[in-house]
XYZ file of C-alpha atoms in Angstrom:
715
model
C -1.508 2.504 -0.415
C -2.897 5.434 -1.604
C -6.094 6.548 -0.982
C -8.805 7.849 -3.521
C -12.889 9.170 -2.391
C -15.004 6.439 -0.923
C -17.215 7.499 -4.136
C -14.744 7.388 -7.021
C -13.599 3.868 -5.368
C -17.141 2.403 -5.829
C -17.771 3.976 -8.851
C -14.493 1.827 -10.224
C -15.223 -1.621 -8.535
C -18.413 -1.315 -9.701
C -17.923 -0.523 -13.546
C -14.237 -1.711 -13.341
C -15.221 -4.165 -16.240
C -16.483 -2.175 -18.472
C -14.499 0.929 -18.026
C -11.107 -0.882 -18.945
C -12.634 -3.433 -21.234
C -10.922 -0.634 -23.918
C -8.799 -1.003 -27.191
C -5.155 -1.230 -25.739
C -2.589 0.887 -27.220
C -0.295 -0.391 -29.773
C 3.252 -1.750 -28.747
C 6.502 -0.272 -31.580
C 6.760 -3.417 -33.390
C 3.182 -4.065 -34.094
C 2.746 -0.494 -35.133
C 5.053 -1.245 -37.941
C 4.413 -2.338 -41.235
C 6.892 -4.804 -41.855
C 8.995 -5.532 -38.180
C 12.690 -5.951 -38.495
C 14.632 -8.781 -37.834
C 14.516 -9.367 -34.553
C 12.379 -6.986 -33.171
C 9.458 -8.357 -30.494
C 5.762 -9.304 -31.786
C 4.392 -6.473 -29.666
C 0.958 -6.366 -30.264
C 0.587 -3.835 -27.414
C 2.158 -1.397 -24.646
C 2.149 -4.850 -22.481
C 3.167 -7.599 -23.864
C 6.303 -8.550 -26.054
C 7.536 -12.241 -27.872
C 10.638 -12.758 -28.633
C 12.221 -15.225 -31.358
C 13.888 -16.818 -28.451
C 10.041 -17.823 -27.102
C 9.926 -14.766 -24.269
C 7.830 -13.349 -23.384
C 7.743 -10.341 -21.742
C 5.494 -8.331 -19.358
C 5.137 -4.263 -18.972
C 4.654 -3.722 -15.586
C 3.274 -0.141 -14.853
C 3.003 0.136 -10.931
C 6.824 -0.542 -8.835
C 7.434 -3.337 -7.236
C 7.904 -3.093 -3.827
C 7.797 -6.804 -2.446
C 3.368 -6.493 -2.843
C 3.448 -8.988 -5.858
C 2.386 -6.863 -8.833
C 5.063 -8.361 -10.813
C 3.701 -12.179 -10.755
C -0.156 -10.853 -10.493
C 0.222 -8.970 -13.938
C 2.293 -11.706 -15.095
C 0.011 -14.316 -14.056
C -3.273 -13.045 -15.878
C -1.387 -12.093 -19.074
C 0.369 -15.529 -19.413
C -3.107 -17.581 -18.938
C -4.806 -15.495 -21.534
C -1.932 -15.727 -24.058
C -1.295 -19.626 -22.814
C 2.042 -19.455 -22.320
C 5.074 -21.673 -20.575
C 5.399 -19.784 -17.368
C 8.798 -20.202 -17.311
C 8.823 -18.459 -20.662
C 7.255 -15.532 -18.730
C 9.839 -12.220 -18.109
C 8.877 -8.524 -16.930
C 9.883 -5.469 -17.233
C 8.992 -2.397 -15.526
C 7.142 0.409 -17.729
C 8.662 4.136 -17.968
C 6.872 7.129 -17.057
C 4.283 7.484 -19.792
C 0.409 8.369 -18.801
C -1.428 7.641 -21.943
C 0.150 3.789 -21.824
C 0.790 3.532 -18.392
C -1.644 5.302 -16.126
C -3.537 3.411 -13.824
C -6.406 3.372 -14.560
C -7.953 4.161 -11.211
C -6.322 7.230 -10.513
C -6.186 8.510 -13.918
C -2.109 9.114 -13.427
C 0.925 5.852 -13.443
C 0.375 4.948 -9.439
C 0.361 2.005 -6.842
C -1.107 2.018 -4.167
C -4.903 1.627 -2.215
C -4.188 -1.894 -3.323
C -5.292 -0.939 -7.609
C -2.675 -2.571 -8.724
C -4.732 -5.538 -9.893
C -8.076 -4.382 -9.625
C -7.537 -2.143 -12.456
C -5.469 -3.742 -14.581
C -7.201 -7.067 -14.670
C -9.734 -6.737 -17.638
C -6.400 -4.694 -19.537
C -4.354 -7.425 -18.649
C -6.199 -9.981 -20.025
C -6.777 -8.382 -22.845
C -3.080 -7.761 -23.528
C -2.966 -11.171 -23.356
C -5.771 -12.838 -25.165
C -5.122 -10.550 -28.318
C -1.337 -11.128 -28.536
C -2.697 -15.239 -28.305
C -5.355 -14.388 -31.043
C -2.906 -13.026 -33.506
C -0.481 -16.503 -33.074
C -3.544 -18.276 -34.072
C -4.232 -16.891 -36.540
C -0.391 -16.506 -37.624
C 0.009 -20.348 -37.539
C -4.143 -20.987 -39.252
C -2.659 -19.070 -42.889
C 0.719 -20.776 -42.060
C -0.648 -24.000 -41.794
C -4.368 -22.889 -44.535
C -6.184 -24.239 -41.217
C -9.226 -22.883 -39.508
C -8.167 -20.558 -37.019
C -11.182 -22.215 -34.673
C -9.260 -25.711 -34.833
C -5.452 -24.429 -33.658
C -4.846 -25.049 -29.931
C -2.484 -23.288 -27.771
C -1.010 -24.807 -24.606
C 2.110 -23.776 -22.606
C 3.865 -21.546 -25.195
C 3.377 -24.306 -28.371
C 0.811 -23.197 -30.723
C -0.672 -26.742 -32.390
C -3.002 -27.768 -35.105
C -2.699 -31.875 -35.285
C 0.990 -32.745 -36.610
C 1.530 -29.192 -37.253
C 3.500 -27.194 -34.209
C 5.150 -24.284 -33.354
C 6.554 -22.362 -30.957
C 5.535 -18.573 -30.047
C 8.920 -17.407 -30.872
C 8.327 -18.791 -34.410
C 5.256 -17.719 -34.991
C 5.983 -13.841 -33.932
C 7.102 -12.056 -36.824
C 4.446 -13.332 -38.427
C 1.595 -12.193 -36.209
C 3.246 -8.649 -35.858
C 1.891 -7.735 -39.522
C -1.372 -8.863 -38.462
C -4.000 -6.721 -37.186
C -4.847 -6.441 -33.553
C -8.539 -7.571 -32.281
C -10.479 -4.564 -30.390
C -11.789 -7.395 -28.602
C -10.281 -10.533 -28.114
C -12.233 -13.612 -26.627
C -11.415 -13.930 -23.092
C -11.462 -17.262 -20.962
C -14.131 -18.274 -19.075
C -13.216 -18.942 -15.318
C -13.065 -22.590 -16.001
C -10.469 -22.313 -18.456
C -7.985 -19.821 -16.007
C -4.897 -22.630 -16.139
C -2.737 -20.675 -13.694
C -5.039 -17.673 -12.055
C -5.774 -19.670 -8.777
C -2.525 -21.445 -8.967
C 0.840 -20.942 -6.830
C 2.939 -20.367 -9.753
C 6.196 -19.214 -8.306
C 6.685 -14.994 -8.130
C 8.319 -14.004 -11.406
C 11.559 -12.258 -9.047
C 12.212 -14.602 -6.372
C 15.335 -15.970 -8.220
C 16.662 -12.378 -8.483
C 16.037 -11.398 -5.236
C 17.357 -14.019 -4.323
C 20.595 -14.069 -6.093
C 21.004 -11.220 -5.868
C 20.746 -9.840 -9.336
C 17.379 -7.774 -9.010
C 18.266 -3.915 -9.270
C 16.867 -1.838 -6.284
C 17.961 1.824 -5.882
C 20.715 1.287 -3.876
C 22.522 -1.069 -6.084
C 23.058 1.974 -9.204
C 26.682 2.841 -10.208
C 26.800 5.559 -11.865
C 30.732 6.762 -13.680
C 32.164 9.322 -11.527
C 29.279 9.363 -8.928
C 28.846 10.886 -5.696
C 26.686 9.571 -2.274
C 25.177 12.617 -1.101
C 23.511 13.343 2.585
C 20.799 15.256 3.782
C 20.791 16.972 7.642
C 17.321 17.719 8.097
C 15.700 20.481 10.347
C 15.298 18.989 13.996
C 11.515 20.145 13.757
C 9.160 20.256 11.370
C 8.926 23.693 9.452
C 12.416 24.735 10.143
C 14.738 26.355 8.000
C 18.364 26.531 7.499
C 20.161 29.807 9.447
C 23.597 29.415 9.040
C 26.068 26.693 8.495
C 29.791 26.161 9.131
C 30.751 23.662 6.383
C 34.742 23.383 7.885
C 34.517 20.790 10.110
C 32.768 18.212 6.778
C 34.109 19.505 4.289
C 37.797 18.286 6.408
C 36.429 15.013 6.162
C 38.617 12.694 4.065
C 36.306 11.670 1.351
C 34.096 14.666 1.102
C 33.645 17.110 -2.223
C 31.256 19.622 -1.499
C 28.523 20.669 1.123
C 25.457 22.637 0.070
C 22.105 24.317 1.485
C 19.007 23.156 -0.701
C 15.462 24.399 0.722
C 14.711 21.272 2.824
C 18.320 20.910 5.154
C 22.125 20.982 3.924
C 23.279 18.311 1.872
C 27.014 16.500 1.966
C 28.326 15.307 -1.272
C 31.457 12.526 -1.009
C 33.093 9.590 -2.919
C 31.359 7.398 -0.479
C 28.287 6.701 1.965
C 30.245 6.681 4.764
C 32.571 9.852 4.375
C 28.829 11.557 3.352
C 27.604 10.712 6.679
C 30.680 11.561 8.522
C 30.529 14.939 6.880
C 26.624 15.451 7.628
C 27.884 15.104 11.666
C 30.284 17.499 11.295
C 27.948 19.949 10.323
C 27.467 23.161 12.372
C 24.172 24.600 11.475
C 21.853 26.966 13.042
C 18.664 26.471 12.742
C 15.456 29.334 12.013
C 12.543 27.620 14.085
C 10.109 30.597 13.885
C 7.882 28.617 11.303
C 8.454 25.128 12.933
C 5.486 22.925 14.696
C 6.530 23.032 18.268
C 3.774 21.315 19.988
C 4.618 18.152 21.735
C 2.232 15.342 21.425
C 0.253 15.587 23.741
C -0.552 19.241 23.617
C -1.702 17.817 19.917
C -4.077 15.187 21.166
C -5.162 17.072 23.556
C -6.029 19.346 20.803
C -7.571 16.213 19.123
C -9.958 14.403 22.399
C -11.908 18.068 22.670
C -13.050 18.085 19.490
C -13.592 14.998 19.161
C -15.728 15.782 22.198
C -18.210 17.671 19.612
C -20.434 16.180 16.852
C -18.194 17.652 13.916
C -19.250 18.041 10.375
C -21.674 15.138 9.604
C -19.934 12.093 7.344
C -23.074 9.511 7.220
C -26.112 9.421 9.578
C -29.129 7.493 9.867
C -32.400 7.954 11.353
C -31.935 9.415 15.019
C -28.612 8.449 17.032
C -29.485 10.836 19.803
C -33.153 9.355 20.854
C -31.947 5.695 20.931
C -29.043 6.512 23.189
C -31.220 8.754 25.185
C -33.570 5.639 24.992
C -30.799 2.898 26.104
C -30.608 0.568 28.667
C -27.090 1.043 28.773
C -23.981 2.524 27.081
C -20.645 3.424 26.057
C -18.704 5.967 25.454
C -14.737 5.730 24.843
C -12.044 8.059 23.534
C -9.202 5.981 21.093
C -6.235 7.736 20.406
C -3.713 6.308 17.466
C -0.645 7.636 17.359
C 2.000 9.242 15.070
C 3.757 6.343 12.341
C 6.138 5.960 10.119
C 6.411 3.716 7.748
C 9.731 2.137 8.168
C 10.439 0.707 5.156
C 14.027 -1.817 4.886
C 14.888 0.506 2.061
C 14.981 3.794 2.951
C 13.812 6.459 0.558
C 16.702 7.616 -2.414
C 17.473 8.110 -5.794
C 20.073 8.377 -8.094
C 19.667 11.565 -10.884
C 22.481 12.147 -13.555
C 21.446 15.363 -14.981
C 22.641 16.550 -18.685
C 21.901 18.681 -21.626
C 18.158 19.554 -20.353
C 18.064 16.106 -19.195
C 17.959 13.700 -16.714
C 18.615 9.683 -15.836
C 16.432 8.496 -12.931
C 17.189 5.233 -10.981
C 14.998 5.150 -8.638
C 12.039 2.639 -7.130
C 9.115 5.527 -8.348
C 5.754 4.608 -6.745
C 3.896 7.548 -8.780
C 6.272 7.565 -11.859
C 4.563 10.416 -13.890
C 4.150 12.295 -10.874
C 7.750 12.376 -9.726
C 9.443 13.062 -12.712
C 7.142 16.025 -13.902
C 8.179 17.582 -9.733
C 11.515 16.547 -10.579
C 11.543 17.921 -14.599
C 10.057 20.975 -12.157
C 12.738 21.486 -9.742
C 15.417 20.682 -11.888
C 14.079 23.524 -14.741
C 13.918 21.065 -17.266
C 11.288 19.711 -20.301
C 9.534 16.498 -18.662
C 10.277 15.099 -21.794
C 14.245 15.375 -21.545
C 13.645 13.018 -18.170
C 14.057 9.050 -18.286
C 12.783 7.137 -15.137
C 14.721 3.863 -14.948
C 12.198 1.593 -12.596
C 13.663 -0.131 -9.843
C 12.403 -2.529 -7.710
C 12.054 -0.806 -3.763
C 12.745 -2.456 -0.655
C 8.933 -1.968 0.528
C 7.046 1.372 0.384
C 3.790 1.305 2.859
C 2.316 4.101 1.820
C 5.883 6.181 1.782
C 7.035 6.570 -1.781
C 4.141 8.432 -3.170
C 3.356 11.515 -1.763
C 0.351 14.144 -2.683
C 3.418 16.778 -3.763
C 5.676 14.942 -4.752
C 7.951 15.861 -1.597
C 10.590 13.223 -1.939
C 11.493 13.729 -5.509
C 11.869 17.618 -5.814
C 14.378 16.962 -2.478
C 16.796 14.645 -4.620
C 16.027 16.640 -7.277
C 17.178 19.739 -5.912
C 19.983 17.637 -3.973
C 21.296 16.659 -7.672
C 20.936 20.466 -8.762
C 23.192 21.830 -6.377
C 25.821 19.730 -7.376
C 25.954 19.233 -11.332
C 28.809 18.283 -11.754
C 28.741 14.499 -10.876
C 25.792 12.143 -10.792
C 24.267 12.076 -7.417
C 23.424 9.056 -4.834
C 20.288 10.389 -2.791
C 19.758 8.519 0.191
C 18.291 8.776 3.577
C 20.071 7.549 6.480
C 17.392 5.785 9.057
C 17.238 9.074 11.120
C 15.917 10.941 7.488
C 13.339 8.441 6.931
C 12.183 8.143 11.030
C 12.652 11.650 11.721
C 11.246 13.078 7.966
C 7.472 13.863 8.465
C 5.484 11.794 6.047
C 3.518 9.654 8.945
C 0.421 7.838 9.461
C -1.452 10.389 11.359
C -2.337 10.665 14.928
C -6.227 10.348 15.541
C -8.801 10.466 18.105
C -12.154 8.516 18.150
C -14.766 9.201 20.535
C -17.728 6.452 20.223
C -20.925 6.356 21.999
C -23.247 3.360 22.000
C -26.454 1.587 23.135
C -28.326 -1.226 23.928
C -31.447 -2.517 24.249
C -33.224 -4.929 26.783
C -32.747 -6.905 24.992
C -29.361 -6.651 24.243
C -29.456 -6.025 20.827
C -27.128 -2.680 20.063
C -29.299 0.671 18.716
C -27.708 3.475 18.761
C -24.238 4.359 17.429
C -22.685 8.073 18.185
C -18.436 8.081 16.320
C -16.275 11.342 15.732
C -12.706 11.532 13.934
C -9.993 13.653 14.826
C -7.403 13.794 11.918
C -4.909 15.733 10.020
C -6.071 15.458 6.288
C -2.238 14.753 4.495
C -4.251 16.145 1.402
C -4.139 19.526 2.763
C -2.155 22.275 1.100
C -1.066 19.675 -1.697
C -1.686 19.530 -5.028
C -3.924 16.280 -4.046
C -6.217 18.651 -1.981
C -9.071 19.151 -4.537
C -9.288 15.362 -5.671
C -8.816 14.110 -1.125
C -11.372 16.820 0.581
C -14.931 17.490 -1.077
C -17.359 19.628 0.909
C -15.041 20.118 3.702
C -14.723 16.381 4.214
C -11.567 13.923 3.758
C -13.462 10.541 3.138
C -9.699 8.689 4.009
C -10.027 9.917 7.835
C -13.827 7.863 8.203
C -13.353 5.230 6.276
C -14.480 2.125 7.340
C -16.307 3.757 9.592
C -18.400 5.448 6.654
C -19.567 2.862 4.725
C -19.161 -0.050 6.799
C -20.231 -3.164 6.466
C -22.974 -2.895 9.400
C -25.893 -1.685 9.411
C -26.777 -0.301 12.253
C -30.034 1.410 13.361
C -29.110 4.579 14.367
C -26.203 6.175 13.903
C -24.323 9.199 12.849
C -20.231 9.282 12.356
C -18.737 13.114 12.201
C -15.366 14.498 11.616
C -13.057 17.227 12.067
C -10.263 18.026 10.507
C -7.553 19.076 12.169
C -4.245 21.643 11.648
C -1.082 21.042 12.739
C 2.392 21.416 10.555
C 3.477 17.593 11.258
C 3.856 16.387 7.789
C 1.874 12.871 7.089
C 0.597 10.745 4.359
C -1.652 7.634 3.486
C 0.221 4.235 5.259
C -0.637 0.865 4.593
C -4.282 0.401 4.535
C -4.841 4.630 5.094
C -7.857 5.555 7.859
C -8.592 1.640 8.008
C -5.442 1.101 10.401
C -8.075 3.130 13.032
C -11.131 3.300 12.181
C -11.211 -0.780 12.349
C -9.768 -0.941 15.785
C -12.364 1.623 16.808
C -15.450 -0.466 15.265
C -13.911 -3.858 15.822
C -13.495 -3.297 19.676
C -15.883 -1.709 20.740
C -18.403 -3.237 18.952
C -16.809 -5.804 20.417
C -17.757 -4.456 24.198
C -21.247 -3.890 23.319
C -21.669 -7.183 21.997
C -20.630 -8.514 25.192
C -22.368 -6.206 27.537
C -25.985 -7.153 25.643
C -25.025 -11.159 26.311
C -24.078 -11.664 22.651
C -21.517 -14.124 21.025
C -18.535 -12.141 18.993
C -19.589 -14.195 15.665
C -22.865 -14.219 15.484
C -23.443 -10.872 17.385
C -21.732 -9.631 14.469
C -23.601 -11.192 11.416
C -26.568 -10.557 12.496
C -25.821 -6.549 11.595
C -24.238 -7.108 8.961
C -25.702 -6.228 5.416
C -23.488 -7.311 2.901
C -23.148 -11.813 2.099
C -18.967 -11.380 1.547
C -18.704 -10.039 5.084
C -20.688 -12.849 6.600
C -19.142 -15.505 4.551
C -15.686 -14.077 5.852
C -16.638 -13.933 8.773
C -17.869 -17.591 9.086
C -15.207 -18.578 7.166
C -12.858 -17.572 9.659
C -14.813 -19.284 12.861
C -15.273 -22.519 11.219
C -10.870 -22.422 10.630
C -10.208 -21.206 14.181
C -13.148 -23.500 15.686
C -14.454 -20.696 16.813
C -16.594 -21.361 20.650
C -14.738 -24.110 22.028
C -12.625 -23.066 25.146
C -9.107 -21.995 25.585
C -6.109 -22.782 27.176
C -5.131 -22.019 30.251
C -4.206 -18.538 30.534
C -4.908 -17.974 26.784
C -7.900 -16.259 25.099
C -9.250 -16.010 21.525
C -10.593 -13.030 20.099
C -12.531 -12.061 16.619
C -12.677 -8.650 14.258
C -13.659 -8.598 10.155
C -12.938 -5.689 8.113
C -14.048 -4.711 4.644
C -10.953 -2.202 3.450
C -10.383 -1.590 -0.745
C -13.360 -4.055 -2.052
C -12.004 -6.348 -0.079
C -12.911 -8.501 3.164
C -11.544 -10.213 5.748
C -11.726 -11.768 9.284
C -9.554 -12.823 11.868
C -9.776 -14.670 15.243
C -6.322 -13.984 17.291
C -5.071 -16.496 19.905
C -3.331 -14.832 23.110
C -2.005 -14.703 26.091
C 0.470 -12.602 28.719
C 3.673 -12.913 27.419
C 6.773 -12.177 29.636
C 6.736 -8.362 29.223
C 3.232 -8.092 30.141
C 1.958 -7.295 26.492
C -0.461 -9.837 24.051
C 1.667 -12.675 22.674
C 0.087 -13.973 20.080
C 0.344 -17.542 19.254
C -1.495 -18.070 16.274
C -3.783 -16.067 13.790
C -6.432 -17.478 11.655
C -7.409 -15.481 8.379
C -10.330 -15.541 6.220
C -10.196 -13.295 2.584
C -12.335 -12.336 -0.001
C -10.422 -10.595 -2.718
C -12.824 -11.550 -6.045
C -10.726 -13.944 -8.005
C -7.654 -15.286 -6.480
C -4.549 -14.444 -9.567
C -2.344 -16.355 -7.299
C -2.939 -17.737 -3.449
C 0.357 -17.273 -2.775
C 0.872 -13.583 -3.386
C -2.168 -13.591 -1.100
C -0.900 -15.804 1.854
C 1.734 -14.058 1.866
C -0.102 -10.323 1.866
C -1.993 -11.529 4.717
C 1.227 -12.744 6.381
C 3.005 -9.328 5.866
C -0.420 -7.194 6.872
C -0.694 -9.248 9.537
C 2.864 -8.856 10.978
C 3.470 -5.506 10.152
C 0.004 -4.738 11.935
C 0.905 -6.641 14.766
C 4.462 -4.949 15.219
C 3.245 -1.136 15.044
C -0.154 -2.386 17.565
C 2.507 -3.654 20.178
C 5.242 -1.484 20.046
C 5.197 1.558 17.799
C 4.664 5.373 18.296
C 6.517 8.624 17.155
C 6.225 11.093 19.592
C 6.906 14.960 19.391
C 8.625 16.207 22.526
C 9.748 19.490 23.691
C 10.239 22.000 21.145
C 8.797 19.801 18.178
C 11.623 16.849 18.627
C 10.815 13.569 17.532
C 11.765 11.273 20.202
C 12.674 8.200 17.778
C 15.368 7.787 15.162
C 15.661 4.642 14.612
C 14.480 0.915 15.241
C 16.444 0.446 18.533
C 13.692 3.515 19.791
C 11.234 2.810 17.254
C 10.037 -0.903 17.869
C 8.887 -3.557 14.916
C 7.405 -6.849 15.401
C 11.115 -9.714 15.521
C 10.947 -12.253 13.342
C 10.339 -14.862 17.133
C 7.366 -12.349 17.748
C 5.651 -13.390 14.619
C 2.359 -15.655 15.066
C 1.566 -18.922 13.287
C -0.895 -18.062 10.580
C -3.720 -19.711 8.816
C -5.328 -18.406 5.809
C -8.674 -18.780 4.010
C -9.219 -17.789 0.966
C -12.850 -17.789 -0.678
C -13.629 -18.905 -4.061
C -14.830 -16.044 -5.795
C -16.101 -15.191 -9.477
C -16.211 -11.852 -8.487
C -13.422 -8.953 -10.455
C -10.694 -9.046 -7.997
C -10.097 -6.269 -5.629
C -6.438 -5.785 -3.611
C -4.596 -7.943 -1.797
C -1.210 -5.336 -0.746
C -3.676 -3.733 2.781
C -7.050 -5.246 3.941
C -4.914 -7.961 5.333
C -3.394 -5.502 8.381
C -6.480 -3.201 9.853
C -8.144 -6.795 11.332
C -5.029 -7.685 12.975
C -5.006 -4.968 16.049
C -9.188 -5.239 17.304
C -8.836 -8.562 16.965
C -5.280 -9.149 19.573
C -6.969 -5.959 21.518
C -10.213 -8.448 21.609
C -8.340 -11.296 22.957
C -6.805 -8.799 25.263
C -10.236 -7.975 27.083
C -11.419 -11.127 27.096
C -7.836 -12.530 29.058
C -7.748 -9.171 31.525
C -10.492 -7.574 31.632
C -9.147 -4.510 30.098
C -10.032 -2.554 26.552
C -7.081 -1.209 25.431
C -8.121 2.418 23.565
C -4.454 3.595 23.245
C -2.164 1.875 21.068
C 0.150 0.680 20.951
C -0.439 -1.743 23.413
C 3.499 -0.770 24.827
C 2.183 2.710 25.475
C 2.506 3.334 29.222
C -1.238 4.125 29.972
C -2.088 0.835 29.352
C -0.213 -0.621 31.893
């Protein structure tokens, strides 16, 4: 869920077909003059074909359920004309020259870029391997290469047939084509189909390895006690009771807190609970949530630093027939992945082996190397599957990687399995920032929107990190206002302003980053203005849109939801459209009032335009997952900071998530497109909350301007 400046994303999306149409890095086997017997055919860094016909695709992105392993493998398999059953995956090592994200310049997963940045790269990888297999077959059979066919892992020419594995050794001796011929969209056989996910079987039978599954000889389990307020430090520790717990072997203090090492996890947690720590909170953030909101509201009431402007919004609003002035409040939110932050670290002589699901592989290894005092070249990452992230496993300063390394360094006698508890996770910071929006809009006598003034006050998670220079330009952080600035709507007169706020609560990108709050503010406020002007919520939006693809998803979702029909008694419909990470998503939500007095969402219709649909099954899954994740947080979730800077919530009993019985029915329509693919991991989330909010206002007459819906202010 990594955010890059909007200008960088625009440049990438506009030029991706050229930027990554480069010669691929050579694989080990391809570089050898005479491959050793049994060495896989590796024409580039991403494809390996073994004598047993298996095709292994090296995946440079972490797989935490969002589907890049399947998507990237699908692309290679299609260009290679392989059989899906022969495809395998392997995670890439931490190596920027070979495996960097072409949008980031370093290895990393986020910003819904996995497929987008790898699209041409993986197509070229598969096509190059196919070309070499064809050339090897043509040479063996003494026939023109143009007459050789490939289908489902079999190379043929008339009666001559050979499997990939039979040709691998010969193909490895051939030069790698720099510009292999790629398929045209009408030639795709796997791209655009619901091929099974490559990791489903392993995740079903338990053979998929997560960091939680890793065990090393002599390993100890570690648990940490963090300060009770952000910015606090350890003053003194009484270890006596903790060391008396059976199984506890050591207690050490590191800059981030106090770590207990034990023979098993339960003993480590019992030891942590027995610690007696005196904390120094003189440098801690002690302001409460309500105090912070008051400060943010005061800032948002002023113009802020200008982000974007058109026309004369002040004059337009002054001449408006009717106006609305609204303030929106969005809380701190935790990521709450099912697998909390964890790592296994085994130290050696000027080296370390690390097992973890790393989202910034090279960044994490460099940070760990610095914390451990060993060279980067001595670091070996064993990338694992990860049980969710939603942005949490990628931080601008690699805070968890450093913390885990410090815990290992403090106890070098044995490999250390360092696992956060759920309370560490919920109270550990790196939250979706607290945000306040102030929006003023007006319509003329005909009911047309004529002015829009929008100010956002939020903390920048780039500030005071190594990524500050990248994320903050000219005093602005574009991730704060993305979705408001560079909108899909052509406002006649508008202005966008921004305040970068400061507080001591560590924050981070969270699934869909700034779009998590900007979509809600824009789409609910627009809905109110359209209603004020007597406009239909769908047609009114279409009239304001400046992009045909935005109109396309809105028309499609209105069609599948049968927009305009009368809802059931006690039900209402709401609509929202939002573009994020190059992908257009429109949603219609059907809502009634639940027994708890909150919105009960019965069904959500979705239309998505993400360019070429590499794997529709993954796209549908990500739309569904984004809706479930977004709905739970919109209805229930918030982190509140009380007296002394302490976070009130600690586990899922107090940080409420969506329950399975609350998941709505979902219908997804994917727009057919030949545009280069864009991301789907995040764009399904932003339209959900405003679609529900708009339905709720239609049902109850109440506009909800402070999330979550369950907040007492909305009662």
